[in-house]
Tab-separated table of C-alpha atoms and ligand atoms in Angstrom:
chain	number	residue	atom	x	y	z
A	1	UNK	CA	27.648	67.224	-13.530
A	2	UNK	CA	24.125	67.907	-14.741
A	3	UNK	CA	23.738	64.902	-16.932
A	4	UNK	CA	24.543	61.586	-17.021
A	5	UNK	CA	25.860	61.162	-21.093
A	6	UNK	CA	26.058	57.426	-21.350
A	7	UNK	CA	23.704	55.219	-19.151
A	8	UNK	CA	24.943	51.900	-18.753
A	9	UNK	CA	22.706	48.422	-18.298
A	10	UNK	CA	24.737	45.294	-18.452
A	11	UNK	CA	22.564	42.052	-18.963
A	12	UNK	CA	23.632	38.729	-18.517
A	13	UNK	CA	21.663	36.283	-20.514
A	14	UNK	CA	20.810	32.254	-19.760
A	15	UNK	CA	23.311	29.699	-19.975
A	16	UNK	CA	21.807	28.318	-23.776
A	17	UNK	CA	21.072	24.483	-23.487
A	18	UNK	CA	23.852	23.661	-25.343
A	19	UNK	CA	25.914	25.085	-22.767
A	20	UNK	CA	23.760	23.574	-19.915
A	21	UNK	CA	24.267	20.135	-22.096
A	22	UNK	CA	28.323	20.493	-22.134
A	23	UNK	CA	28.102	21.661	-18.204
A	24	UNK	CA	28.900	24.885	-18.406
A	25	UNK	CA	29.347	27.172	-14.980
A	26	UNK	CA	28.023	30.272	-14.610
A	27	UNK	CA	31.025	32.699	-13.325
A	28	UNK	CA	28.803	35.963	-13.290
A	29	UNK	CA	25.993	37.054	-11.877
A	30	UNK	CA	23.677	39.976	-10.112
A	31	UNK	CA	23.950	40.892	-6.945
A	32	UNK	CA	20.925	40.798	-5.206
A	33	UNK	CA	18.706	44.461	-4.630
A	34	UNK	CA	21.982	46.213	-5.953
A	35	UNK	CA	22.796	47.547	-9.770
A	36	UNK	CA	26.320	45.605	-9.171
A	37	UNK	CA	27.690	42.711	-10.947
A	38	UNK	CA	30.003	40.238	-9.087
A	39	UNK	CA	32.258	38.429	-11.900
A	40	UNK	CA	34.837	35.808	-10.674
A	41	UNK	CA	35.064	35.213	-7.052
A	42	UNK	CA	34.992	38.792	-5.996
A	43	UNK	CA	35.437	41.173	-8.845
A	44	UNK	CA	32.287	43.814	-8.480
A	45	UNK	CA	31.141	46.513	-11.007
A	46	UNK	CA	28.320	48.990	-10.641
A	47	UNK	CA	26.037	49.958	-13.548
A	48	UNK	CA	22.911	52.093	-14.170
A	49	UNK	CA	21.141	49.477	-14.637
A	50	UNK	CA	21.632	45.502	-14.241
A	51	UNK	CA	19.757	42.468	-15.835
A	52	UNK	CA	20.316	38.891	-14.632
A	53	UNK	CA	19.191	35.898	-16.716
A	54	UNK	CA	15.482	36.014	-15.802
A	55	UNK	CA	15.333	39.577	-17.224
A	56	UNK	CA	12.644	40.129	-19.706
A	57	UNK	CA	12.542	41.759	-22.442
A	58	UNK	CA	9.897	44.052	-21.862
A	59	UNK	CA	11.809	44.716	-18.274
A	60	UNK	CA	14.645	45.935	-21.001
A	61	UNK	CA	12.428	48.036	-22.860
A	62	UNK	CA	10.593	49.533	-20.209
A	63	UNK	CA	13.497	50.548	-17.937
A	64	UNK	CA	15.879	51.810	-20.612
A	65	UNK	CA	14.200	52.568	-24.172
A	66	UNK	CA	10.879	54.060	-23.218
A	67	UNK	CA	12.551	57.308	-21.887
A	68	UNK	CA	14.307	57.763	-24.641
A	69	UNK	CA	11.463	57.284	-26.708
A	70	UNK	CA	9.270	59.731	-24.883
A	71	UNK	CA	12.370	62.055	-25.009
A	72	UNK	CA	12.750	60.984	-28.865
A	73	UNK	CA	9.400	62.554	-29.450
A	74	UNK	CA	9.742	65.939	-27.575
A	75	UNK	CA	12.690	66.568	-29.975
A	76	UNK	CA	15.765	64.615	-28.132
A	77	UNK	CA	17.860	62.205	-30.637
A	78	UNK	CA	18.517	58.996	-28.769
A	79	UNK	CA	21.141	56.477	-29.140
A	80	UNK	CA	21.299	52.691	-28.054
A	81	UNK	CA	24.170	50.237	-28.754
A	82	UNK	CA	24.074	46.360	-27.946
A	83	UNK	CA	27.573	46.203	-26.892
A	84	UNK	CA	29.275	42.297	-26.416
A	85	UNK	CA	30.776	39.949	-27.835
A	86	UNK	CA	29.249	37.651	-30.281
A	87	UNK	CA	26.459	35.181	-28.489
A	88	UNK	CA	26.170	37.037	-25.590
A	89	UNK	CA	22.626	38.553	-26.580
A	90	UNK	CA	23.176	41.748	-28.681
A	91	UNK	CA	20.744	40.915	-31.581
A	92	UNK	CA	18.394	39.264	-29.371
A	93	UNK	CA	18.019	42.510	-27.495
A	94	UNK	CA	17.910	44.844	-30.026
A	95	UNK	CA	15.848	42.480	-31.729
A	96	UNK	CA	15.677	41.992	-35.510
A	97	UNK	CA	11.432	41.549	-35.444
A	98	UNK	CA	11.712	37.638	-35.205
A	99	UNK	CA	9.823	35.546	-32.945
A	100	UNK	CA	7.135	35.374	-30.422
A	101	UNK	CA	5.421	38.573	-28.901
A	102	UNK	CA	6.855	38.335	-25.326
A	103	UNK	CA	10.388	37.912	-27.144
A	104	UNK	CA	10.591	40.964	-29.403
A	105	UNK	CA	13.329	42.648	-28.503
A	106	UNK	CA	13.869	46.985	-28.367
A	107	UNK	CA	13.371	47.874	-32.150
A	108	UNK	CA	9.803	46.447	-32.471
A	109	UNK	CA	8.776	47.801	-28.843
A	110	UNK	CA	10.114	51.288	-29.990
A	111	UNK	CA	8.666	51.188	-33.549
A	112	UNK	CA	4.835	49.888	-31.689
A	113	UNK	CA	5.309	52.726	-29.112
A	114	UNK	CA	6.160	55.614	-31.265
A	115	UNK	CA	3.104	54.753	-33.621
A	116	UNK	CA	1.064	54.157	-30.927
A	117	UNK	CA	2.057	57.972	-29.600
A	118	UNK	CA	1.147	59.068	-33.618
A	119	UNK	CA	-2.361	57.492	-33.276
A	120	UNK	CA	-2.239	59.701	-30.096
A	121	UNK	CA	-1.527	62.803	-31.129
A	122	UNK	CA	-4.279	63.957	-34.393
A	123	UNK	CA	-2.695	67.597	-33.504
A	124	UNK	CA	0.550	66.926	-34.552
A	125	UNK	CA	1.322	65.655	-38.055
A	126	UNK	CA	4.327	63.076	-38.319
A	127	UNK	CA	6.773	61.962	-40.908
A	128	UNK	CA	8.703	58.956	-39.944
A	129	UNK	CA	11.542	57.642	-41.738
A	130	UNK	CA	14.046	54.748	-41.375
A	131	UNK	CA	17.313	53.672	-42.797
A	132	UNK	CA	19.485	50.496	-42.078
A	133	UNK	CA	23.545	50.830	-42.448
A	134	UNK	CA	25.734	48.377	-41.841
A	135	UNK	CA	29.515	49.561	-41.328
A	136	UNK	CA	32.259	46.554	-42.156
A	137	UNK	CA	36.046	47.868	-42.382
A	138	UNK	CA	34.925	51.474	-42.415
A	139	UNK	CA	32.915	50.629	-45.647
A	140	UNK	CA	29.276	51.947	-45.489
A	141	UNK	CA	26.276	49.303	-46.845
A	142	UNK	CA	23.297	50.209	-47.295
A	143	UNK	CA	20.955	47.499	-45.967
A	144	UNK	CA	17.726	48.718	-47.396
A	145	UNK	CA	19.579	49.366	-50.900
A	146	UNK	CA	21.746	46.180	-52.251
A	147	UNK	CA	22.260	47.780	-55.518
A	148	UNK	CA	23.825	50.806	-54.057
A	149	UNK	CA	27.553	51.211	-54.357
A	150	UNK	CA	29.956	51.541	-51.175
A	151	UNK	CA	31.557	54.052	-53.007
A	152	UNK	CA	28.265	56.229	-53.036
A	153	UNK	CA	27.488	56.481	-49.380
A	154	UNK	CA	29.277	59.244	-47.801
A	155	UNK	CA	28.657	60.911	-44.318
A	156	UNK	CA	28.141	64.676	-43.861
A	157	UNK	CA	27.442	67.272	-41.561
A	158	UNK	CA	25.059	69.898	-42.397
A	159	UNK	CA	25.376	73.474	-41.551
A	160	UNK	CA	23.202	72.676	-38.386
A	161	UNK	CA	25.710	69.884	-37.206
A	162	UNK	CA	23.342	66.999	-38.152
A	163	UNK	CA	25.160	63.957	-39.471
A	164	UNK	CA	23.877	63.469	-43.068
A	165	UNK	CA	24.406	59.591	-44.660
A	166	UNK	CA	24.469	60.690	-48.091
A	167	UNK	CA	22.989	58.042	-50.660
A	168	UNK	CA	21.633	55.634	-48.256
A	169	UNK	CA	18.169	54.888	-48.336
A	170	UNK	CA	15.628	56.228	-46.313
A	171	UNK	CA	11.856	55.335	-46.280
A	172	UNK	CA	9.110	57.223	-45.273
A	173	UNK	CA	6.843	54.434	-43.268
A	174	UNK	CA	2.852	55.069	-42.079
A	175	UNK	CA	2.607	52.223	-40.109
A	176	UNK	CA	4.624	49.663	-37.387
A	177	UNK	CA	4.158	46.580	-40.098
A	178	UNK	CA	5.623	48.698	-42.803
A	179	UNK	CA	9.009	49.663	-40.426
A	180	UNK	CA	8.812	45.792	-39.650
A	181	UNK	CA	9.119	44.551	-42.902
A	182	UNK	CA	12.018	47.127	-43.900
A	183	UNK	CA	13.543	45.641	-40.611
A	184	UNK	CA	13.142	41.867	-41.438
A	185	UNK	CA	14.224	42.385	-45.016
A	186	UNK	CA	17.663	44.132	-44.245
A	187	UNK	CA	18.333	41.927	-41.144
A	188	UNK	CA	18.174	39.010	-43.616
A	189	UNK	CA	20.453	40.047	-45.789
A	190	UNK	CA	23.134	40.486	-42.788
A	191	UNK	CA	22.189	36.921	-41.750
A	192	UNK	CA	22.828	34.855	-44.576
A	193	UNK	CA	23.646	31.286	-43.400
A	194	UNK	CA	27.108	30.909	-45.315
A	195	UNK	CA	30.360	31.285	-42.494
A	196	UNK	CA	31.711	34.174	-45.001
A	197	UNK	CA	28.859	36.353	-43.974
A	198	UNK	CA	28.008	35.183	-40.124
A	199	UNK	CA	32.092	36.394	-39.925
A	200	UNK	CA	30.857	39.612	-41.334
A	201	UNK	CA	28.045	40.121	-39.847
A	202	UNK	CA	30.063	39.716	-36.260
A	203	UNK	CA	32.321	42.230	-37.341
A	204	UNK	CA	30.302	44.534	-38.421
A	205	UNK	CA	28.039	47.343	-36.818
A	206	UNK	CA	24.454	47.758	-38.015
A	207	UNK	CA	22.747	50.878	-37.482
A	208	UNK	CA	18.949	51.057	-37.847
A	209	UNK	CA	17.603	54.549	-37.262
A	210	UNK	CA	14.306	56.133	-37.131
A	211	UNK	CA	13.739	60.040	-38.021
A	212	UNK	CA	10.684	61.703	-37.268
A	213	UNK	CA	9.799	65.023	-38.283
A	214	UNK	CA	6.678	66.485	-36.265
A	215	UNK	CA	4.455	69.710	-37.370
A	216	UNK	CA	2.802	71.476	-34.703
A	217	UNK	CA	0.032	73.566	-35.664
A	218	UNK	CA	0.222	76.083	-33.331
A	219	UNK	CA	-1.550	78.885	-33.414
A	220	UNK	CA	0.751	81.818	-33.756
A	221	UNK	CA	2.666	79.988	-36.531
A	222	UNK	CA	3.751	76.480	-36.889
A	223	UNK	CA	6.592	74.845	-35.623
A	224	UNK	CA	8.945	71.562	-37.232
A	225	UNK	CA	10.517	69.841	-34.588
A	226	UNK	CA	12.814	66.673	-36.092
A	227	UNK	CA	14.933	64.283	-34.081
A	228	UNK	CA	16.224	60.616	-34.460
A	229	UNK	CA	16.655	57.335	-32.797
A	230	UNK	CA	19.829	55.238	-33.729
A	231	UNK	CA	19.712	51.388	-33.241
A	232	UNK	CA	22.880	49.654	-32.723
A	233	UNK	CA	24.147	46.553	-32.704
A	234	UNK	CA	27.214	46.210	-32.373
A	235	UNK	CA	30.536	44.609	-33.683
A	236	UNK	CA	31.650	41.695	-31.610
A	237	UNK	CA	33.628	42.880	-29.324
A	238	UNK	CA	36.224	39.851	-28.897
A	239	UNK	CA	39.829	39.727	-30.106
A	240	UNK	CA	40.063	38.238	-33.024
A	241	UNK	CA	42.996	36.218	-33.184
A	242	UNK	CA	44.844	35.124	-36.360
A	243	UNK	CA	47.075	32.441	-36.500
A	244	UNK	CA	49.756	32.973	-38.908
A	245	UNK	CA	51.052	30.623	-41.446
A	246	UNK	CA	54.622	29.627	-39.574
A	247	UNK	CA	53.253	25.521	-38.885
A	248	UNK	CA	54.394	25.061	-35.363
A	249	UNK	CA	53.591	27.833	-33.466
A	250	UNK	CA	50.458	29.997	-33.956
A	251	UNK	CA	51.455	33.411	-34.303
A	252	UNK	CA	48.916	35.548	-32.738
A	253	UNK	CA	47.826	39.153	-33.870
A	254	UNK	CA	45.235	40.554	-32.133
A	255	UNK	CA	42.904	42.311	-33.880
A	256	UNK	CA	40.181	45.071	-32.417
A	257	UNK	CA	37.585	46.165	-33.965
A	258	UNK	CA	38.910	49.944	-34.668
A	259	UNK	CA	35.365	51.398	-34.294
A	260	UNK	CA	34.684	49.798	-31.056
A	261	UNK	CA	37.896	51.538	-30.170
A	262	UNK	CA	37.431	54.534	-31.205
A	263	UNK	CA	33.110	54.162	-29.796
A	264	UNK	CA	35.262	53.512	-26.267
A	265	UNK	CA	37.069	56.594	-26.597
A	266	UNK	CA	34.086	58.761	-27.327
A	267	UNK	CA	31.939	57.522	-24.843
A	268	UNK	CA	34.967	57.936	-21.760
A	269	UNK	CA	35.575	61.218	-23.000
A	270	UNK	CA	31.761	62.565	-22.730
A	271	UNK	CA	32.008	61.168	-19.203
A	272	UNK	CA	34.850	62.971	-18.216
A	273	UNK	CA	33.843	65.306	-15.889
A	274	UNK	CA	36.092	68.027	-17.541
A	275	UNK	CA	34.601	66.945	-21.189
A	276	UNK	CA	33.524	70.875	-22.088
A	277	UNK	CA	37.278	71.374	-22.344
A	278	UNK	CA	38.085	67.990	-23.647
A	279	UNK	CA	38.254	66.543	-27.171
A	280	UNK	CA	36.065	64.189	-28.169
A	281	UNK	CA	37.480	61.821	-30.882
A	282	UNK	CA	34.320	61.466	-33.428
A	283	UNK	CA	36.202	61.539	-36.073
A	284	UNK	CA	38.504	58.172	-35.571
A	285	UNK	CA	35.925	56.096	-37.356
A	286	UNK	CA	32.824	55.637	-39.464
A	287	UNK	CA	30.257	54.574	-36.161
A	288	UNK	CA	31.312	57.402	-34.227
A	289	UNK	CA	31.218	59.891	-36.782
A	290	UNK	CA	27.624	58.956	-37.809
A	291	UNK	CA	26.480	58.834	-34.481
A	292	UNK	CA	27.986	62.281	-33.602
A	293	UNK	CA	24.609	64.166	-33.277
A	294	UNK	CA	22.863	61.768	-31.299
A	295	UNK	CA	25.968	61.233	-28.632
A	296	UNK	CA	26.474	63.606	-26.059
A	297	UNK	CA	25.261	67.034	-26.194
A	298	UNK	CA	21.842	66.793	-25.734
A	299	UNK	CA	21.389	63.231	-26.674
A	300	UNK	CA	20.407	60.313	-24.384
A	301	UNK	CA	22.866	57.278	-24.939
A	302	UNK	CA	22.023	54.127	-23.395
A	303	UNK	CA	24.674	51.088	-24.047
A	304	UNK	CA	23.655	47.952	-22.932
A	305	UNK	CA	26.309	45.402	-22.862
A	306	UNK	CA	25.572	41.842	-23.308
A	307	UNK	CA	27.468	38.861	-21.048
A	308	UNK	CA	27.675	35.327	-21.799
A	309	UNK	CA	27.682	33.778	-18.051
A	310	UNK	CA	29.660	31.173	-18.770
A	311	UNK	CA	32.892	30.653	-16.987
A	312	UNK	CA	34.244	29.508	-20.577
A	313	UNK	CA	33.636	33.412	-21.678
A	314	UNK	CA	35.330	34.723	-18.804
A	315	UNK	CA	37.754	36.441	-20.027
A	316	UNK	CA	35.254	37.957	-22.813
A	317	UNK	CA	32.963	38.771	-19.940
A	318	UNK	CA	35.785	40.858	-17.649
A	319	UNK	CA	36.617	42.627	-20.475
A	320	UNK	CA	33.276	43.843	-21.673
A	321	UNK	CA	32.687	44.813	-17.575
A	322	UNK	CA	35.696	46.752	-18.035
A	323	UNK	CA	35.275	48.644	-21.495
A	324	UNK	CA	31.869	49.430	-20.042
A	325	UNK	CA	32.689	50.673	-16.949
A	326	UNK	CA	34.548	53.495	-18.920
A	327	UNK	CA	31.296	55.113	-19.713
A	328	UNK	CA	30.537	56.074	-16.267
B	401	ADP	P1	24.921	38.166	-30.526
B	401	ADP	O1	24.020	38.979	-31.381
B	401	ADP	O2	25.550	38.955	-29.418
B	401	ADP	O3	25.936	37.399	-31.296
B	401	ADP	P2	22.541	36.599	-30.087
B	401	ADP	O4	21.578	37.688	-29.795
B	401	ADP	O5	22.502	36.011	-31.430
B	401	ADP	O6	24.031	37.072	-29.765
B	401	ADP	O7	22.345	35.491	-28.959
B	401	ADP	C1	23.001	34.246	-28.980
B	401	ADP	C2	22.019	33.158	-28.583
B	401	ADP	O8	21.587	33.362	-27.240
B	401	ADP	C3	20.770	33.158	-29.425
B	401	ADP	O9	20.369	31.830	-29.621
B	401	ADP	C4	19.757	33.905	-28.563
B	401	ADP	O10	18.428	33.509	-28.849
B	401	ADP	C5	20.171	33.496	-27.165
B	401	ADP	N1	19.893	34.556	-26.171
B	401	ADP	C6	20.558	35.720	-26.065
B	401	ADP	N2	20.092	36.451	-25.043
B	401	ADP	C7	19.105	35.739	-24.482
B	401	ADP	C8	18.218	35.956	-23.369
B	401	ADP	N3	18.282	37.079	-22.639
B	401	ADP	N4	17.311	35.005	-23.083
B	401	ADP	C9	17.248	33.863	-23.818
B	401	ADP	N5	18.048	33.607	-24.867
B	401	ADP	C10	18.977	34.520	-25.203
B	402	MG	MG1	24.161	39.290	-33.446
């Protein structure tokens, strides 16, 4: 195979001090100089890439995101989804522009990067623009754009196969504060304090993106060169159980989050080594099909799946090892 779709990094954050408080054991961890993960007493998995709990973020950013971005800006859409379930470090990754310097997480290292490269290049004149989605039960919300009705966000695909979110606000930026702001404001609208919304705002994906458009002046005619970066994070990825109404016994349905499912099924068929022949299932749900452009084909994916070490999230853990390990 020439390319490697999907890159995988799995990172495994600090036990939190509440969990250091009630005791907690760690039950997965690194193994030393390798890119494998030992979970358990002796269950290994390899990944592309492998972050224990001293990682940084800037270790995150610089091993995984820069390429993209460098890629992102010769033309290459780019893709990267905090995968896990909930506490295990998704948002703090992707990072929602809170907090110290050292602590910012992928979005606000991209966003300082790429107009850092703008400052760069006076030859090259750029339009960057951002949106923030948020997909709950295959409804659309448009994160920048309250007012706007569910109802009037649809996704398209333009005669050149780009996906198209139709109504959803997008907003041309000219500077890394300005993107930060539009960040901060829609992230705090999925973070409301009230249980409703922290139970939405685990099962939900949000999807921040950034689309540049670039004008090269060159001198036998100009060219347009446009591509995007898609910000991801993720629906917890734990079963949600339900307990039924029956008094005794508590009847369990387990409930998966259909667009990780169908995001699964995507991502193992683009690394089927037969995939030219195979179908690939963007269509099953909402994520996938607005991601379609920037997945496979000549996209760079990176999913970076977030583990709780604690031996009380074991189960959680070895699952998320295991839906990952599909990608490769
Ligand atoms: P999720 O978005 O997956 O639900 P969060 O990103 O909110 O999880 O992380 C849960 C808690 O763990 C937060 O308090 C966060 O600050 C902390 N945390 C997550 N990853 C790390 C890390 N790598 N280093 C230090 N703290 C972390
Ligand atoms: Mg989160």
């Amino acid at each position: 195979m020439d390319e490697i779709p999907v890159k995988v990094a799995v990172r495994i954050r600090p036990l939190l001090s509440k969990e250091i408080l009630h005791n907690h054991q760690v039950c997965v961890r690194p193994v030393p100089n390798t890119q494998q993960i030992i979970i358990g007493k002796d269950r290994v998995f390899t990944f592309d890439h492998v972050f224990g709990k001293s990682s940084t973020q800037d270790d995150v950013y610089s091993s995984c995101i820069k390429p993209l971005l460098v890629s992102l800006i010769e033309g290459y859409n780019a893709t990267v989804f905090a995968y896990g379930q909930t506490g295990s470090g998704k948002t703090y990754t992707i990072g929602g522009g809170h907090g110290a310097e050292e602590e910012k997480g992928i979005i606000p290292r991209a966003i300082q990067e790429l107009f850092q490269a703008i400052s760069e290049n006076h030859n090259i004149d750029f339009t960057v623009k951002v949106s923030y989605i948020e997909v709950y039960k295959e409804d659309l919300r448009d994160l920048l754009e309250l007012e706007t009705n569910v109802k009037d966000i649809h996704i398209r695909e333009d005669e050149k196969g780009n996906t198209v979110i139709v109504g959803a606000k997008e907003c041309q930026v000219e500077s890394a504060d300005e993107v930060m702001s539009l960040l901060e404001a829609g992230s705090a609208v999925r973070h409301t304090s009230t249980t409703q919304m922290n139970e939405r705002s685990s099962r939900s994906h949000a999807i921040f993106t950034m689309s540049i458009l670039q004008q090269r002046d060159a001198n036998n005619g100009a060219t347009m060169i446009s591509s995007k970066f898609h910000f991801v994070d993720l629906a917890g990825s734990e079963r949600v159980t339900k307990t039924g109404n029956t008094g005794e016994r508590f009847k369990e349905s387990i409930q998966i989050n259909s667009g990780l499912l169908a995001l699964g099924n995507v991502i193992s068929a683009l690394a089927d080594p037969k995939r030219k022949s195979a179908h690939v299932p963007y269509r099953d749900a909402k994520i996938t099909r607005i991601l379609k452009d920037s997945l496979g084909g000549n996209a760079n994916t990176v999913m970076i799946t977030c583990i709780s070490p604690s031996t009380s999230d074991f189960d959680e853990s070895l699952n998320s090892l295991k839906y990952s390990n599909r990608a490769k």
